[in-house]
C-alpha positions as a printed Julia matrix, in Angstrom:
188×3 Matrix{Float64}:
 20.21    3.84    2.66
 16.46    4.46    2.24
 14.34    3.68   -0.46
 10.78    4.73   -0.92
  8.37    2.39   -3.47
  6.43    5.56   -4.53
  3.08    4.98   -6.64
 -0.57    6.51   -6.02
 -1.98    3.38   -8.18
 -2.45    0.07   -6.12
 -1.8    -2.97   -7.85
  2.25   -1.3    -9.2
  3.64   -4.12   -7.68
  5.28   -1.19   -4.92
  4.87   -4.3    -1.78
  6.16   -6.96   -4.2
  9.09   -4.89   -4.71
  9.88   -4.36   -1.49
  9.38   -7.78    0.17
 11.5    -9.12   -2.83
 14.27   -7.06   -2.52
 14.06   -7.14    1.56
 14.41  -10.79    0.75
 17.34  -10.82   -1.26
 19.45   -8.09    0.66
 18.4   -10.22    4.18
 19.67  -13.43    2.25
 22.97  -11.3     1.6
 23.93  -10.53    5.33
 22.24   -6.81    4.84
 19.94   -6.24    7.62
 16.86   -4.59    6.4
 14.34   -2.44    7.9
 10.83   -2.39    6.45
  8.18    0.19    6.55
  5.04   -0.5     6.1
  2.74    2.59    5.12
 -0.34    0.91    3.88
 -3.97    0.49    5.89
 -3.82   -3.11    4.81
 -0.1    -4.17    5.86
  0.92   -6.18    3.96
  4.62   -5.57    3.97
  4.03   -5.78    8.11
  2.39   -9.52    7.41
  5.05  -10.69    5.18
  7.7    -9.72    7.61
  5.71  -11.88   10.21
  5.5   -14.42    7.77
  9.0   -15.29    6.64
 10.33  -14.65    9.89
 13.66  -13.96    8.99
 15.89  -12.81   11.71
 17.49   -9.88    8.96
 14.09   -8.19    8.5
 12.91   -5.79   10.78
 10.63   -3.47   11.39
 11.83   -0.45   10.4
 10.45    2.23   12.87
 12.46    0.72   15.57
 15.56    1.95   17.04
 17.21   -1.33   15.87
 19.82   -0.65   13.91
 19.94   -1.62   10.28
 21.8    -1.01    6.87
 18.42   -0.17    4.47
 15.17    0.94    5.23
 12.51    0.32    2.39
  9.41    2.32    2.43
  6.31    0.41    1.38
  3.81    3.19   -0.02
 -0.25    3.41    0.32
 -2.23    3.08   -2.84
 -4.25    6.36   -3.47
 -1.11    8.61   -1.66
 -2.06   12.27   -2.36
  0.31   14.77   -3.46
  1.5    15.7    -0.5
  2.29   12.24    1.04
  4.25   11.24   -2.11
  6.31   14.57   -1.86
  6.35   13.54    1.94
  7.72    9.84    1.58
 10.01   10.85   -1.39
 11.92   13.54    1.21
 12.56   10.64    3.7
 14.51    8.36    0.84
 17.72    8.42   -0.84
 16.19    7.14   -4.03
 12.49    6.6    -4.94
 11.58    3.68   -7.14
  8.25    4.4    -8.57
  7.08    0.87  -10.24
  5.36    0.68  -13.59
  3.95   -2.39  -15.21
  4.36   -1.74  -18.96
  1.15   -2.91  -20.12
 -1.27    0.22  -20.44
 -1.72    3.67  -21.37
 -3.16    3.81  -18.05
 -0.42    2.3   -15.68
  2.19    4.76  -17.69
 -0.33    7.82  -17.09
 -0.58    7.26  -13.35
  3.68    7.06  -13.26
  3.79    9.98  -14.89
  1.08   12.15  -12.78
  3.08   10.26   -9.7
  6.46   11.81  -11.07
  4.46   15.11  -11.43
  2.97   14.3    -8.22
  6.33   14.57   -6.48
  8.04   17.56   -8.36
 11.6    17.27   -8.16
 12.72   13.9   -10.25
 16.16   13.83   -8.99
 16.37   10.34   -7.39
 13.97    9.12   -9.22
 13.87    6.04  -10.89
 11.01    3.58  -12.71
 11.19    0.37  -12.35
  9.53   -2.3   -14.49
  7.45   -4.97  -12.88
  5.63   -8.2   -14.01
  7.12   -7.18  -17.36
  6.24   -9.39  -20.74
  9.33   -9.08  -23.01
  7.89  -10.0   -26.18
  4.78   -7.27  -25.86
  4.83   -3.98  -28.29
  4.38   -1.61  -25.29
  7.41   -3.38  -23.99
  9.35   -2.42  -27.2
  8.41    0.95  -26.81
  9.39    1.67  -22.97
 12.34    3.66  -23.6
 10.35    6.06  -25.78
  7.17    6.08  -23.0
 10.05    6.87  -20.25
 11.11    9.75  -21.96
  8.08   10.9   -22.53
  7.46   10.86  -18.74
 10.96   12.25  -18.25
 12.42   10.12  -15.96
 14.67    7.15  -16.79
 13.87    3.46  -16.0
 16.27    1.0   -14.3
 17.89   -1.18  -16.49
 16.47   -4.13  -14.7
 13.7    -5.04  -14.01
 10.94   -8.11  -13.01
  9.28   -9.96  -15.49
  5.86  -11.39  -15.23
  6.52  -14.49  -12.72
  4.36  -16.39  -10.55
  6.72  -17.26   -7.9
  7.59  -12.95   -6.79
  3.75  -13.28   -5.47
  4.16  -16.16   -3.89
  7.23  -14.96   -2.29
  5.51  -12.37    0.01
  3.85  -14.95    1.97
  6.34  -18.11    1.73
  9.73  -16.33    1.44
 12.48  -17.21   -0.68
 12.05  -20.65   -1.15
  9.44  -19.34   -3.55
 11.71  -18.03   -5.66
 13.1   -19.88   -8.71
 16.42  -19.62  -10.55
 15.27  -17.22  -12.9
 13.25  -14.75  -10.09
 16.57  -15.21   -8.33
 18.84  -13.89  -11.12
 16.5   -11.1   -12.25
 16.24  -10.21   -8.57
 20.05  -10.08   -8.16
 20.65   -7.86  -10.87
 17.88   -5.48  -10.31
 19.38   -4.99   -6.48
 22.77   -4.68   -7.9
 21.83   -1.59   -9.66
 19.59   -0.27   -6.87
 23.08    0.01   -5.12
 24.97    1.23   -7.1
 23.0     4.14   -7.75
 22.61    5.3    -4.11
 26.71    4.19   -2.8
C-alpha cells in the first residue's frame, strides 16, 4: 500500500502526517517505508531520529508493507500528477482555518485531475472554530470528500517528528488510531 501526502502549500502539515502515521503503523508490527521528497528532509531526519527498527527508507529494496510519500512544498502540476500515479490513495492535508489553505487544496485537487483516490484530511484542526462548522460544505465545494478523522491542533504531533512516540499523549494517540484505521480501510 502506498500513500502519497500531496499538497503544493508548505506548512499542510503533509511531513507531520506522515511521520505520525509511520509512527503508529511501526508501533503496530507494520513495517513502513518512508519517502522523503522534500529539499529539506525532514521525513529522512525524523527517520534517523526515532530510530525505530520498523521504519525504513523507502527507496530500498527492503521489503515493507506501506510506503508513505512525503511531498515537496511548491510541487508543480506535473509532480503532483506524478506522485499521485505512484500511490494507492493520496491524502492531500488541509488545515481548516483560511480561505487561503482551502484555495490551495482545491487548485492541488485541480492540480492533479483525476480525484479518484483522493481524500482531505484535516490537520491541527480547532473544533469549536466557524470554518470548522462549515468543512463539509467547503469540501464539497472543492469536490472531494474529507476523511472522517482527522488531527486536531496538538502540541505533542510536532514534537513527535523529532522525539518519536513517547511524544505522543493519550489523546494524539486515540485521534491517531482512528485516523489510520480509516486510511486502511479505504485502500484493503
Amino acid at each position: 500500500m502506498t500513500i502519497a501526502l500531496l499538497s503544493s502549500k508548505g506548512g499542510s502539515g503533509k511531513t507531520t502526517l506522515v511521520c505520525c502515521l509511520a509512527l503508529h503503523w511501526a508501533g503496530k508490527g507494520r513495517k513502513v517505508g518512508l519517502i522523503d521528497m522534500e529539499e529539506e528532509g525532514a521525513s529522512d531526519y525524523f527517520r534517523g531520529a526515532v530510530e525505530h527498527p520498523n521504519i525504513i527508507d523507502g527507496q530500498t529494496d527492503e521489503p515493507h508493507d506501506i510506503t508513505l510519500i512525503d511531498t515537496p512544498a511548491g510541487a508543480t502540476r506535473d509532480d503532483l500528477r506524478d506522485f499521485a500515479q505512484l500511490a494507492d490513495l493520496c491524502l492531500i492535508p488541509c488545515i481548516p482555518s483560511a480561505a487561503a489553505d482551502f484555495a490551495k487544496t482545491f487548485q492541488t485537487i485541480r492540480d492533479i485531475g483525476d480525484t479518484t483516490g483522493i481524500r482531505i484530511v484535516f490537520n491541527r484542526v480547532k473544533p469549536r472554530t466557524r470554518v470548522w462548522g462549515e468543512r463539509e460544505e467547503i469540501a464539497a465545494e472543492i469536490g472531494t470528500r474529507p476523511l472522517a478523522h482527522f488531527l486536531c491542533d496538538r502540541q505533542p504531533y510536532a514534537y513527535a517528528t523529532s522525539e518519536g512516540m513517547p511524544a505522543l499523549n493519550r489523546k494524539c494517540r486515540s485521534e491517531l488510531e482512528d485516523l489510520a484505521k480509516e486510511i486502511e480501510s479505504l485502500i484493503q
